[in-house]
Amino acid sequence: MTEADMKTPIPNEALDLPALFPGILSADTRPGYSGWIVEKDNLLEFATALRDELGYDYLSSVTGVDYLPEGKMEIVYHVYKTTGGPGLVFKVQAPRQDPVEVPSLISIYPGAELQEREAWDLLGIKFTGHPDLRRILMWEGFAGHPLRKDWKEAYFEEEGKPLKSRWPEGKIVQAEDKNPFGDNIAYPDGFDPDKGKYEPEKALYAALRESQQDETGLPSDRIIVNMGPQHPSTHGVFRVAVMLDGETIVSLKPVMGYLHRNHEKIGERNTFLMNMPYTDRLDYLSSMSNNFGYALAVEKLMQIAVPERAEYIRVMMAELTRIANHCMAIGALFNDLGFFFTPLLYLLEERELILDIFEAVAGSRMMCNYFRFGGVARDLPEGVLEKIKGLCFERLPRRIDEIDRFLTENEIFRARGIGQGVLTAEDAIRYSAAGPLLRASGIPYDVRRAEPYSIYERFEFDVAVRYHGDIYDRYLVRLDEMRQSIRIVQQAVKGLPEGPIQTGKPQYQVRVPPGEAYGRVEGPKGELGFYVISTGKPNPWRYHVRAPSFINLTAFGPMCVGQKVADVVAVLGSIDIVLGETDR
Amino acid sequence: MYGKGILKGLGVSARHFIETYLDDIRWLGRKRYGSPEGIAHRASKKGRGIFTVQYPEEKVPVPEEFRFVPFLVYESNSNGDKSYRCTSCGICAKVCPPQCIWIVRNSDPATGRPIPDPAEFYIDADICMNCGLCAEYCPFDAIKMDHNYELASYGRVIFDKEKLGKPVAYYESIRPANAAKENAARAAKEAARAARAD
Ligand code: SF4
Ligand code: SF4
């Protein structure tokens, strides 16, 4: 596919879905909603046809919604064509009983694996046919499914913020006084960590054994190695359980959730505006893009436009974030490969200069909290534009060329990168890989081009793409993307108009009409989506994050099988995850 | 030739290494370390060589918008009493995402009616996420974000009204542009009100 094809997304020919699938689907007619409701029993049939006949080959997001008052659970699927164009939303409804059962889509879209596990863990939706439906973010001894609307956390006060205890009679109470230690833990029935044998790892190891492929059938010695949760190169508290045959990886399972704080539950307690600073803490290396995605989703719900100047500022910030993130990603990859700190520190210098800009504009280097619904928080302070110009027209292009000279031809890196951790194009699509991971496998899919948001259709830039799908190509794609981002910022600086930076008056309590919206941006790590449902109240009813770091890990196991154990670290480094987003 | 890439890379490293000395030589006679110009140079697009800033001997100057745990702005009366700008309207407590602001509204002992002045005002600085929303949405310019980030302590950090209070002059010194803008807006409002009263 050429760049020209990518620029004009293939029009989504008006599909008459009900005629194609009579009797098994109906339009979602609730006010503010869109998409289709599919009969549960026909889900597999429908999804197969969708993928094979209609070309919706990419399952972007799977999540559940608990409609407690209506007594039902809904599973929401977002699918796309990797050739571009808008997506398709379909939903399956099930009565809210225990357990809620829905067929798993893993046989059609393997990318659903981790997402379905998450929906099971947090919402208690059982996906029948899922081979490894274990908890993923919570631990085995956790009671209940925390995203259900009738589940209450230990420090529960009220359904939604603002809490009444803070004003006007705000006598301060500290959480630790309110809850003496030990009182806030509940276990499932029949579970006692002190009594009997508690073997949380049993299911994990069984799953590892399950997914190994042994053609010979001969008994051989396999060992299980746990890397992490505190292995220095796991980029945080992340654990990888691998089964080895000698040094070769037979199967691999990522284990995560150590940094889990149920971001989505917090988000549903928060008001719409309060969520903005919380999104910073998802992928804390690129908070501006997180703000962007969330702002887009809520703006869709509110149906407000963003002034020109704010759009330009948003694009500039998002692209600078991408550069900063890729500095970190490339640096960390080399750190993992054993080059130690030199490449990382060279790149951190550039990142520091970008963070200086964020600090001057937003007030904080990493937790930017800069976007508001309908604009940005404040205009560019004096001198910042000069700084951005200095960076993007003078310093960064030269520095990136230097990094290119420094690393690209390095023989050690080539030996460890070329042909290692390969993800083929078909697999990248099947496993719902996104961002640089997908583009390094030869799929030129970039949300900025496939379904342009904000003002991206005005800018000249190329979608970076490489074709081997290995560690080396992922590095090259990131390098290319940094160059393209610089191009975008250069154009944005030149085109920046004068004018207001926010629609309407700044409001702390925004009115959001009922409905659903899905806002997605091309984050530095891949497609970042926010699925928000409003019921017209100050707090969102549902707030879901399609986290690229999390979903990209679906392909981690398949990428590593057959590699040597030392490559696990390199492959993980080339995926570029941030645990704040993975664990949410 | 095998190894060419490594050599090329080593060349880049060597250049960086030499730069660290070259830049010191270029700055001979001027202070590259421990002086504001030196720090500014290292944080500019021309920064080469040694890039790091030796905290706490050197500190990077923070930009005006920099935000850390908020403080309450007060004005001093003629007799030296503090008069807080805060009217205990509660907007900051309502907008605060982690809900770490606690306000007790004052009421008139005689009539029991609320008066616009907080009796107590607490911020749990351990919970505060430095988001700046309180300062952004306070309609009375009464709560502002601080620049002082050196708050490390051995215990819980809970600020009461006394600790939170800082004079207007301090606010104007750390955020001159914002303060000027706000003062102008307030003056315009006053003028408009006076004009209407006439
Ligand atoms: S600080 Fe501002 S927002 Fe908060 S109660 Fe006082 S006047 Fe209201
Ligand atoms: S800065 Fe944010 S978290 Fe801190 S007190 Fe203000 S609103 Fe609350």
Coordinates of C-alpha atoms in Angstrom, one line a residue, chain A:
Chain A
M1 CA 0.0 0.0 0.0
T2 CA 1.3 3.4 -0.8
E3 CA 1.1 6.6 1.0
A4 CA -1.4 7.9 -1.5
D5 CA -3.8 5.2 -0.7
M6 CA -3.5 5.9 3.0
K7 CA -4.4 9.5 2.5
T8 CA -7.9 8.8 1.2
P9 CA -9.5 6.3 3.6
I10 CA -11.6 3.8 1.8
P11 CA -15.1 5.0 2.2
N12 CA -17.2 2.8 4.5
E13 CA -19.7 1.9 1.9
A14 CA -23.1 2.2 3.4
L15 CA -23.5 -1.3 4.8
D16 CA -27.0 -2.6 5.2
L17 CA -26.1 -4.9 8.0
P18 CA -29.6 -5.9 9.0
A19 CA -30.2 -7.1 5.4
L20 CA -27.0 -9.1 5.4
F21 CA -27.6 -10.7 8.8
P22 CA -31.4 -10.9 9.1
G23 CA -32.7 -11.8 12.5
I24 CA -29.4 -11.7 14.4
L25 CA -28.8 -8.1 14.7
S26 CA -30.6 -4.8 15.3
A27 CA -29.5 -1.2 15.4
D28 CA -28.7 0.3 18.7
T29 CA -31.4 3.0 19.0
R30 CA -30.8 4.3 22.5
P31 CA -30.3 8.0 22.3
G32 CA -26.7 8.9 21.9
Y33 CA -25.7 5.4 21.1
S34 CA -24.7 3.9 17.8
G35 CA -23.7 0.6 16.4
W36 CA -25.4 -2.7 16.4
I37 CA -26.7 -5.2 18.9
V38 CA -26.0 -8.8 18.0
E39 CA -27.8 -11.8 19.3
K40 CA -25.5 -13.6 21.7
D41 CA -26.0 -17.0 20.1
N42 CA -25.0 -15.7 16.7
L43 CA -22.0 -13.8 17.8
L44 CA -19.4 -16.1 16.4
E45 CA -21.1 -16.4 13.1
F46 CA -21.5 -12.7 12.8
A47 CA -17.9 -12.0 13.8
T48 CA -16.6 -14.6 11.3
A49 CA -18.5 -13.0 8.5
L50 CA -17.4 -9.5 9.6
R51 CA -13.8 -10.5 9.4
D52 CA -13.8 -12.7 6.3
E53 CA -16.5 -11.1 4.1
L54 CA -16.6 -7.5 5.2
G55 CA -13.0 -7.0 5.8
Y56 CA -13.1 -5.8 9.4
D57 CA -9.9 -7.6 10.3
Y58 CA -8.8 -5.7 13.3
L59 CA -10.4 -6.0 16.7
S60 CA -9.5 -2.9 18.5
S61 CA -11.2 -3.0 21.8
V62 CA -13.4 -5.4 23.9
T63 CA -15.0 -4.2 27.0
G64 CA -18.0 -4.7 29.2
V65 CA -20.5 -2.3 30.6
D66 CA -22.6 -3.1 33.7
Y67 CA -26.1 -1.7 33.2
L68 CA -27.2 -2.4 36.8
P69 CA -30.6 -0.7 36.7
E70 CA -31.6 -2.6 33.5
G71 CA -30.3 -5.8 34.9
K72 CA -28.0 -6.6 32.0
M73 CA -24.4 -6.6 31.0
E74 CA -23.2 -5.5 27.6
I75 CA -20.0 -6.4 25.9
V76 CA -18.8 -3.7 23.4
Y77 CA -16.6 -4.5 20.5
H78 CA -14.8 -2.0 18.2
V79 CA -13.5 -3.4 15.0
Y80 CA -11.7 -1.7 12.1
K81 CA -10.3 -2.4 8.7
T82 CA -6.6 -2.2 8.6
T83 CA -7.0 -0.5 5.2
G84 CA -8.4 2.5 7.0
G85 CA -11.7 4.2 7.5
P86 CA -14.1 4.5 10.4
G87 CA -14.8 1.5 12.5
L88 CA -17.8 -0.6 13.4
V89 CA -19.2 -1.0 16.9
F90 CA -21.2 -4.0 17.9
K91 CA -22.6 -5.1 21.2
V92 CA -23.8 -8.2 22.8
Q93 CA -26.2 -8.2 25.7
A94 CA -26.6 -10.8 28.4
P95 CA -28.8 -10.9 31.5
R96 CA -27.0 -9.8 34.6
Q97 CA -26.8 -13.1 36.5
D98 CA -24.0 -15.2 37.8
P99 CA -22.1 -16.0 35.7
V100 CA -22.7 -13.8 32.7
E101 CA -21.8 -16.0 29.8
V102 CA -20.8 -14.8 26.3
P103 CA -18.9 -16.8 23.6
S104 CA -15.3 -15.8 23.4
L105 CA -14.0 -14.3 20.1
I106 CA -10.5 -15.6 20.6
S107 CA -10.9 -18.1 17.8
I108 CA -11.7 -15.3 15.3
Y109 CA -9.7 -12.4 16.8
P110 CA -6.9 -13.8 19.0
G111 CA -6.2 -10.2 20.0
A112 CA -9.2 -10.6 22.4
E113 CA -7.2 -12.8 24.7
L114 CA -6.0 -10.3 27.3
Q115 CA -9.0 -8.0 26.9
E116 CA -11.4 -10.8 27.6
R117 CA -9.4 -11.9 30.6
E118 CA -9.7 -8.3 31.8
A119 CA -13.4 -8.2 31.3
W120 CA -13.7 -11.5 33.2
D121 CA -11.6 -10.2 36.0
L122 CA -13.1 -6.8 36.5
L123 CA -16.7 -7.4 35.4
G124 CA -17.2 -11.1 35.8
I125 CA -18.2 -11.9 32.3
K126 CA -17.4 -15.5 31.4
F127 CA -16.2 -15.9 27.9
T128 CA -16.9 -19.5 27.0
G129 CA -14.3 -21.0 24.8
H130 CA -11.5 -18.9 26.1
P131 CA -8.6 -21.3 26.8
D132 CA -7.0 -19.4 29.7
L133 CA -9.7 -17.3 31.5
R134 CA -7.9 -16.4 34.6
R135 CA -7.8 -13.2 36.5
I136 CA -5.3 -10.8 35.1
L137 CA -5.1 -7.6 37.0
M138 CA -6.4 -8.6 40.4
W139 CA -5.0 -11.6 42.3
E140 CA -6.7 -14.9 42.7
G141 CA -7.8 -14.3 46.3
F142 CA -9.8 -11.2 45.4
A143 CA -13.4 -11.2 46.2
G144 CA -15.8 -10.0 43.5
H145 CA -15.5 -8.1 40.3
P146 CA -14.6 -4.6 41.0
L147 CA -16.0 -2.8 38.0
R148 CA -19.5 -4.0 38.7
K149 CA -21.7 -1.2 39.8
D150 CA -22.7 -3.0 43.0
W151 CA -19.1 -3.6 44.1
K152 CA -17.8 -1.1 46.7
E153 CA -14.2 -0.4 47.5
A154 CA -12.8 -0.4 51.1
Y155 CA -12.8 3.3 51.5
F156 CA -16.2 3.8 49.9
E157 CA -18.0 7.0 50.8
E158 CA -20.3 7.9 47.9
E159 CA -21.1 6.8 44.4
G160 CA -19.6 9.8 42.9
K161 CA -17.4 12.8 43.6
P162 CA -17.5 15.5 44.9
L163 CA -17.8 13.9 48.3
K164 CA -20.1 15.7 50.7
S165 CA -17.8 15.3 53.6
R166 CA -15.3 17.9 52.2
W167 CA -17.4 21.0 52.3
P168 CA -18.9 22.9 54.1
E169 CA -18.3 20.7 57.2
G170 CA -14.9 19.4 56.1
K171 CA -13.4 18.1 59.3
I172 CA -10.4 16.3 58.1
V173 CA -10.2 12.5 58.5
Q174 CA -7.2 10.5 57.4
A175 CA -7.9 7.2 55.7
E176 CA -5.5 5.4 57.9
D177 CA -7.5 6.4 61.0
K178 CA -10.7 5.4 59.5
N179 CA -9.6 1.9 58.5
P180 CA -7.5 0.1 61.0
F181 CA -5.2 -2.3 59.2
G182 CA -6.8 -5.5 58.2
D183 CA -10.4 -4.4 58.1
N184 CA -10.5 -3.6 54.5
I185 CA -9.8 -6.9 53.0
A186 CA -12.4 -9.4 51.8
Y187 CA -11.7 -12.9 50.5
P188 CA -13.9 -15.0 48.3
D189 CA -16.0 -17.8 50.0
G190 CA -13.8 -20.6 51.1
F191 CA -10.6 -18.8 50.6
D192 CA -8.2 -18.3 53.5
P193 CA -4.6 -17.4 52.8
D194 CA -3.6 -18.5 56.3
K195 CA -5.1 -22.0 56.2
G196 CA -4.4 -24.8 53.9
K197 CA -2.2 -24.6 50.8
Y198 CA -2.6 -21.5 48.7
E199 CA -1.2 -22.0 45.3
P200 CA -1.8 -18.9 43.2
E201 CA 0.7 -20.0 40.6
K202 CA -0.8 -23.3 39.9
A203 CA -3.2 -22.1 37.2
L204 CA -0.5 -19.9 35.6
Y205 CA 1.9 -22.8 35.3
A206 CA -0.8 -25.0 34.1
A207 CA -1.6 -22.5 31.4
L208 CA 2.1 -22.4 30.4
R209 CA 2.2 -26.1 30.1
E210 CA -1.1 -26.0 28.2
S211 CA 0.2 -23.7 25.5
Q212 CA 3.5 -25.5 24.8
Q213 CA 3.7 -27.5 21.7
D214 CA 5.6 -30.7 21.8
E215 CA 5.4 -32.6 18.6
T216 CA 7.6 -35.4 19.7
G217 CA 5.5 -36.4 22.6
L218 CA 8.7 -37.5 24.4
P219 CA 9.0 -36.5 28.0
S220 CA 11.7 -33.9 28.3
D221 CA 12.9 -31.6 31.0
R222 CA 11.3 -28.3 30.9
I223 CA 11.9 -25.6 33.4
I224 CA 9.8 -22.6 34.3
V225 CA 11.7 -19.4 34.9
N226 CA 10.1 -16.3 36.4
M227 CA 11.5 -13.1 35.2
G228 CA 10.3 -10.3 37.5
P229 CA 8.3 -8.9 39.1
Q230 CA 11.4 -7.0 39.9
H231 CA 13.7 -7.8 37.1
P232 CA 15.6 -4.7 36.2
S233 CA 14.6 -4.8 32.5
T234 CA 10.9 -5.4 32.9
H235 CA 10.3 -1.6 32.8
G236 CA 8.6 -1.6 36.1
V237 CA 6.9 -4.2 38.2
F238 CA 6.1 -6.7 35.5
R239 CA 6.6 -10.4 35.5
V240 CA 7.2 -12.9 32.7
A241 CA 6.8 -16.6 33.3
V242 CA 8.6 -18.6 30.7
M243 CA 8.8 -22.3 30.1
L244 CA 12.2 -23.3 28.7
D245 CA 13.5 -26.2 26.8
G246 CA 17.2 -25.7 27.4
E247 CA 17.6 -22.1 26.5
T248 CA 14.7 -22.0 24.0
I249 CA 11.4 -20.6 25.0
V250 CA 8.5 -23.0 24.7
S251 CA 5.8 -20.8 26.0
L252 CA 5.5 -17.5 27.7
K253 CA 2.9 -15.7 29.8
P254 CA 3.0 -12.1 30.9
V255 CA 1.8 -11.6 34.5
M256 CA 0.7 -8.1 35.4
G257 CA -1.4 -6.1 37.7
Y258 CA 1.2 -5.1 40.3
L259 CA 0.5 -1.5 39.6
H260 CA -3.2 -1.9 39.3
R261 CA -5.4 0.7 41.0
N262 CA -8.6 0.3 39.0
H263 CA -8.2 3.4 37.1
E264 CA -11.6 2.8 35.4
K265 CA -13.4 2.6 38.7
I266 CA -11.8 5.7 39.9
G267 CA -12.8 7.3 36.6
E268 CA -16.4 6.3 37.2
R269 CA -16.4 7.9 40.6
N270 CA -14.8 11.1 39.3
T271 CA -16.5 13.8 37.5
F272 CA -15.6 14.2 33.8
L273 CA -13.1 17.0 34.4
M274 CA -11.4 15.2 37.3
N275 CA -10.4 12.4 35.0
M276 CA -8.2 14.6 33.0
P277 CA -5.2 14.6 35.5
Y278 CA -5.8 10.9 36.1
T279 CA -5.2 10.1 32.5
D280 CA -1.7 11.6 32.9
R281 CA -0.9 8.7 35.1
L282 CA -1.7 6.0 32.5
D283 CA 1.2 6.2 30.2
Y284 CA 3.1 8.7 32.3
L285 CA 5.7 9.1 29.6
S286 CA 3.3 10.6 27.2
S287 CA 0.6 12.3 29.2
M288 CA -0.3 14.8 26.5
S289 CA -1.5 12.1 24.2
N290 CA -3.6 10.6 27.0
N291 CA -5.2 13.9 27.6
F292 CA -5.9 14.2 23.9
G293 CA -7.7 10.9 23.6
Y294 CA -9.9 11.5 26.6
A295 CA -10.7 15.1 25.5
L296 CA -11.7 13.8 22.1
A297 CA -14.1 11.2 23.6
V298 CA -15.8 13.7 25.9
E299 CA -15.9 16.4 23.2
K300 CA -17.7 13.9 21.0
L301 CA -20.3 13.4 23.7
M302 CA -20.6 17.1 24.3
Q303 CA -20.6 17.9 20.6
I304 CA -18.4 20.9 21.0
A305 CA -15.7 22.1 18.6
V306 CA -12.2 23.2 19.5
P307 CA -10.9 26.6 18.3
E308 CA -8.2 26.6 15.7
R309 CA -5.3 27.8 17.8
A310 CA -6.1 25.1 20.4
E311 CA -6.1 22.4 17.7
Y312 CA -2.6 23.5 16.6
I313 CA -1.3 23.6 20.1
R314 CA -2.8 20.2 20.8
V315 CA -1.1 18.7 17.7
M316 CA 2.2 20.3 18.6
M317 CA 2.1 18.9 22.1
A318 CA 1.0 15.5 21.0
E319 CA 3.8 15.2 18.5
L320 CA 6.4 16.5 20.9
T321 CA 5.2 13.8 23.3
R322 CA 5.7 11.2 20.6
I323 CA 9.3 12.4 20.2
A324 CA 9.9 12.3 23.9
N325 CA 8.4 8.9 24.2
H326 CA 10.4 7.4 21.4
C327 CA 13.5 8.9 23.0
M328 CA 12.7 6.9 26.0
A329 CA 11.6 3.8 24.1
I330 CA 14.8 3.6 22.0
G331 CA 17.0 4.4 25.0
A332 CA 15.4 1.8 27.1
L333 CA 15.6 -0.8 24.4
F334 CA 19.3 -0.3 24.2
N335 CA 19.5 -0.4 27.9
D336 CA 17.8 -3.8 27.8
L337 CA 20.1 -5.0 25.1
G338 CA 23.1 -4.3 27.4
F339 CA 24.4 -1.1 25.8
F340 CA 24.0 0.3 29.2
F341 CA 23.3 3.9 29.7
T342 CA 25.0 5.8 27.0
P343 CA 22.3 5.8 24.3
L344 CA 19.6 6.4 26.9
L345 CA 21.4 9.4 28.3
Y346 CA 22.0 10.9 24.9
L347 CA 18.3 10.6 24.2
L348 CA 17.3 11.8 27.6
E349 CA 19.0 15.1 26.9
E350 CA 16.6 15.7 24.0
R351 CA 13.7 14.5 26.1
E352 CA 14.6 16.9 28.9
L353 CA 14.4 19.8 26.5
I354 CA 10.9 18.7 25.4
L355 CA 9.9 18.3 29.0
D356 CA 11.1 21.8 29.7
I357 CA 8.6 23.0 27.1
F358 CA 5.8 21.0 28.8
E359 CA 6.8 22.4 32.1
A360 CA 6.5 26.0 30.8
V361 CA 3.2 25.4 29.1
A362 CA 1.4 23.0 31.3
G363 CA 3.1 23.5 34.6
S364 CA 4.5 20.0 35.0
R365 CA 7.0 17.9 33.2
M366 CA 5.2 14.7 33.1
M367 CA 1.8 15.0 34.6
C368 CA 0.7 17.7 32.1
N369 CA -3.0 17.9 32.7
Y370 CA -3.1 20.4 29.9
F371 CA -6.2 19.6 27.8
R372 CA -9.7 20.8 28.6
F373 CA -12.9 19.9 26.9
G374 CA -13.1 22.3 24.0
G375 CA -9.6 23.5 24.1
V376 CA -6.5 23.6 26.3
A377 CA -5.9 25.0 29.8
R378 CA -3.9 28.0 28.9
D379 CA -2.2 29.7 26.0
L380 CA 1.5 29.2 25.2
P381 CA 3.5 31.5 27.6
E382 CA 5.9 33.9 26.2
G383 CA 9.1 32.4 24.7
V384 CA 7.8 28.9 24.4
L385 CA 7.2 29.1 20.7
E386 CA 10.7 30.2 20.3
K387 CA 11.9 27.2 22.2
I388 CA 9.8 24.8 20.2
K389 CA 11.1 26.4 17.0
G390 CA 14.7 26.1 18.2
L391 CA 14.2 22.5 19.0
C392 CA 12.3 21.4 15.9
F393 CA 14.1 23.4 13.3
E394 CA 17.6 23.3 14.6
R395 CA 18.5 20.8 17.4
L396 CA 16.3 17.8 17.1
P397 CA 16.8 16.9 13.4
R398 CA 20.5 17.0 13.9
R399 CA 20.3 15.0 17.1
I400 CA 18.2 12.3 15.6
D401 CA 20.6 12.0 12.7
E402 CA 23.4 11.6 15.3
I403 CA 21.5 8.9 17.1
D404 CA 21.0 7.2 13.7
R405 CA 24.7 7.3 13.1
F406 CA 25.4 6.2 16.6
L407 CA 23.2 3.1 16.7
T408 CA 21.7 2.0 13.4
E409 CA 24.7 0.3 11.9
N410 CA 26.0 -1.1 15.1
E411 CA 26.8 -4.7 14.4
I412 CA 26.0 -6.0 17.9
F413 CA 22.6 -4.4 17.7
R414 CA 22.0 -5.7 14.2
A415 CA 22.9 -9.2 15.3
R416 CA 20.5 -9.1 18.2
G417 CA 17.8 -7.2 16.4
I418 CA 17.5 -8.5 12.9
G419 CA 15.2 -11.5 12.6
Q420 CA 14.6 -11.6 16.3
G421 CA 11.2 -11.5 17.9
V422 CA 9.4 -11.5 14.5
L423 CA 5.8 -10.7 14.3
T424 CA 4.4 -11.3 10.8
A425 CA 1.9 -8.9 9.3
E426 CA -0.9 -11.4 9.6
D427 CA -0.1 -12.1 13.2
A428 CA 0.2 -8.4 14.0
I429 CA -3.4 -7.9 12.8
R430 CA -4.7 -11.0 14.5
Y431 CA -3.2 -10.1 17.8
S432 CA -4.5 -6.5 17.6
A433 CA -1.0 -5.1 17.8
A434 CA -1.0 -1.3 17.5
G435 CA 1.4 1.5 16.9
P436 CA 5.0 1.0 16.0
L437 CA 4.6 -2.7 16.6
L438 CA 2.0 -3.0 13.8
R439 CA 3.8 -0.6 11.5
A440 CA 7.1 -2.4 11.8
S441 CA 5.3 -5.6 10.6
G442 CA 4.4 -3.9 7.3
I443 CA 0.9 -2.6 8.0
P444 CA 0.8 1.1 7.4
Y445 CA -2.0 1.7 9.8
D446 CA -1.9 5.0 11.7
V447 CA -5.0 6.5 13.2
R448 CA -3.8 9.9 12.2
R449 CA -4.3 8.8 8.6
A450 CA -6.8 6.0 8.8
E451 CA -9.4 8.1 10.6
P452 CA -8.0 11.6 11.0
Y453 CA -8.9 13.3 14.2
S454 CA -8.3 16.9 15.2
I455 CA -6.6 18.6 12.3
Y456 CA -4.2 15.9 11.2
E457 CA -5.5 15.8 7.6
R458 CA -3.9 19.2 7.1
F459 CA -0.4 18.1 7.7
E460 CA 2.1 16.5 5.4
F461 CA 3.7 13.5 6.9
D462 CA 4.4 9.9 6.0
V463 CA 3.3 6.9 7.9
A464 CA 6.4 5.2 9.0
V465 CA 6.4 1.6 7.9
R466 CA 8.9 -1.3 7.8
Y467 CA 8.4 -4.8 6.7
H468 CA 10.3 -7.3 8.7
G469 CA 8.5 -7.1 12.0
D470 CA 11.6 -7.7 14.0
I471 CA 13.3 -5.8 16.8
Y472 CA 15.5 -3.9 14.4
D473 CA 12.6 -2.7 12.4
R474 CA 10.7 -1.6 15.4
Y475 CA 13.6 0.6 16.3
L476 CA 13.8 2.0 12.7
V477 CA 10.0 2.8 12.7
R478 CA 10.4 4.8 15.9
L479 CA 13.3 6.7 14.4
D480 CA 11.3 7.4 11.3
E481 CA 8.3 8.5 13.4
M482 CA 10.4 11.0 15.3
R483 CA 11.4 12.5 12.1
Q484 CA 7.8 12.7 10.9
S485 CA 6.7 14.2 14.1
I486 CA 9.3 16.9 13.7
R487 CA 7.9 17.6 10.3
I488 CA 4.4 18.0 11.8
V489 CA 5.5 20.3 14.5
Q490 CA 7.4 22.4 12.0
Q491 CA 4.2 22.8 10.0
A492 CA 2.1 23.4 13.1
V493 CA 4.5 26.2 14.3
K494 CA 4.2 27.9 10.9
G495 CA 0.5 27.6 10.7
L496 CA -0.3 28.5 14.3
P497 CA -3.1 31.1 14.2
E498 CA -4.0 33.7 16.8
G499 CA -7.3 33.3 18.6
P500 CA -9.0 31.8 21.6
I501 CA -7.8 28.6 23.1
Q502 CA -11.1 27.4 24.5
T503 CA -14.7 27.2 23.5
G504 CA -17.0 28.8 25.9
K505 CA -16.2 29.6 29.5
P506 CA -14.0 27.4 31.5
Q507 CA -16.4 25.2 33.6
Y508 CA -15.6 22.9 36.4
Q509 CA -18.8 21.0 36.1
V510 CA -19.4 20.2 32.5
R511 CA -22.8 19.1 31.2
V512 CA -22.4 15.9 29.2
P513 CA -25.5 14.7 27.4
P514 CA -26.3 11.0 27.7
G515 CA -24.8 8.7 25.2
E516 CA -21.6 6.8 24.4
A517 CA -18.4 7.9 22.6
Y518 CA -15.2 6.4 21.6
G519 CA -12.3 8.7 21.2
R520 CA -9.1 7.3 19.8
V521 CA -5.7 8.8 19.0
E522 CA -2.5 7.5 17.7
G523 CA -0.5 7.5 20.9
P524 CA 3.2 7.0 20.8
K525 CA 2.6 3.4 21.9
G526 CA -0.3 2.7 19.6
E527 CA -3.9 3.3 19.3
L528 CA -5.1 4.8 22.5
G529 CA -8.9 4.7 22.9
F530 CA -11.3 6.1 25.5
Y531 CA -14.8 4.6 25.7
V532 CA -17.0 6.9 27.7
I533 CA -20.7 6.5 28.5
S534 CA -22.6 9.3 30.1
T535 CA -26.0 9.1 31.6
G536 CA -26.3 12.9 31.9
K537 CA -25.0 12.9 35.5
P538 CA -21.8 14.6 36.6
N539 CA -19.9 11.3 36.6
P540 CA -19.4 9.0 33.7
W541 CA -21.3 5.7 33.9
R542 CA -18.5 3.9 32.1
Y543 CA -15.0 4.9 31.4
H544 CA -12.8 2.5 29.7
V545 CA -9.3 2.8 28.4
R546 CA -8.1 0.9 25.4
A547 CA -4.5 0.7 26.5
P548 CA -2.0 0.0 23.8
S549 CA 0.7 -1.1 26.2
F550 CA -1.6 -3.7 27.5
I551 CA -3.0 -5.0 24.3
N552 CA 0.3 -5.1 22.6
L553 CA 1.4 -7.7 25.1
T554 CA -1.0 -10.2 23.6
A555 CA 1.5 -10.7 20.9
F556 CA 4.4 -10.9 23.3
G557 CA 4.1 -14.7 24.0
P558 CA 3.9 -15.7 20.3
M559 CA 6.7 -13.4 19.4
C560 CA 9.0 -15.0 21.9
V561 CA 8.3 -18.7 21.3
G562 CA 11.4 -20.3 19.7
Q563 CA 13.7 -17.5 20.8
K564 CA 16.4 -17.8 23.4
V565 CA 15.6 -16.7 26.9
A566 CA 18.0 -13.7 26.7
D567 CA 15.8 -12.3 23.9
V568 CA 12.7 -12.0 26.0
V569 CA 14.1 -8.8 27.5
A570 CA 15.0 -7.4 24.0
V571 CA 11.5 -8.3 22.6
L572 CA 9.8 -6.7 25.6
G573 CA 12.0 -3.6 25.2
S574 CA 11.0 -3.4 21.5
I575 CA 7.3 -3.5 22.3
D576 CA 7.7 -0.5 24.6
I577 CA 5.3 -0.8 27.5
V578 CA 4.6 1.4 30.4
L579 CA 3.3 -0.3 33.4
G580 CA 1.1 2.6 34.5
E581 CA -0.9 1.9 31.4
T582 CA -0.6 -1.8 31.2
D583 CA -1.9 -2.3 34.8
R584 CA -4.2 0.7 35.0

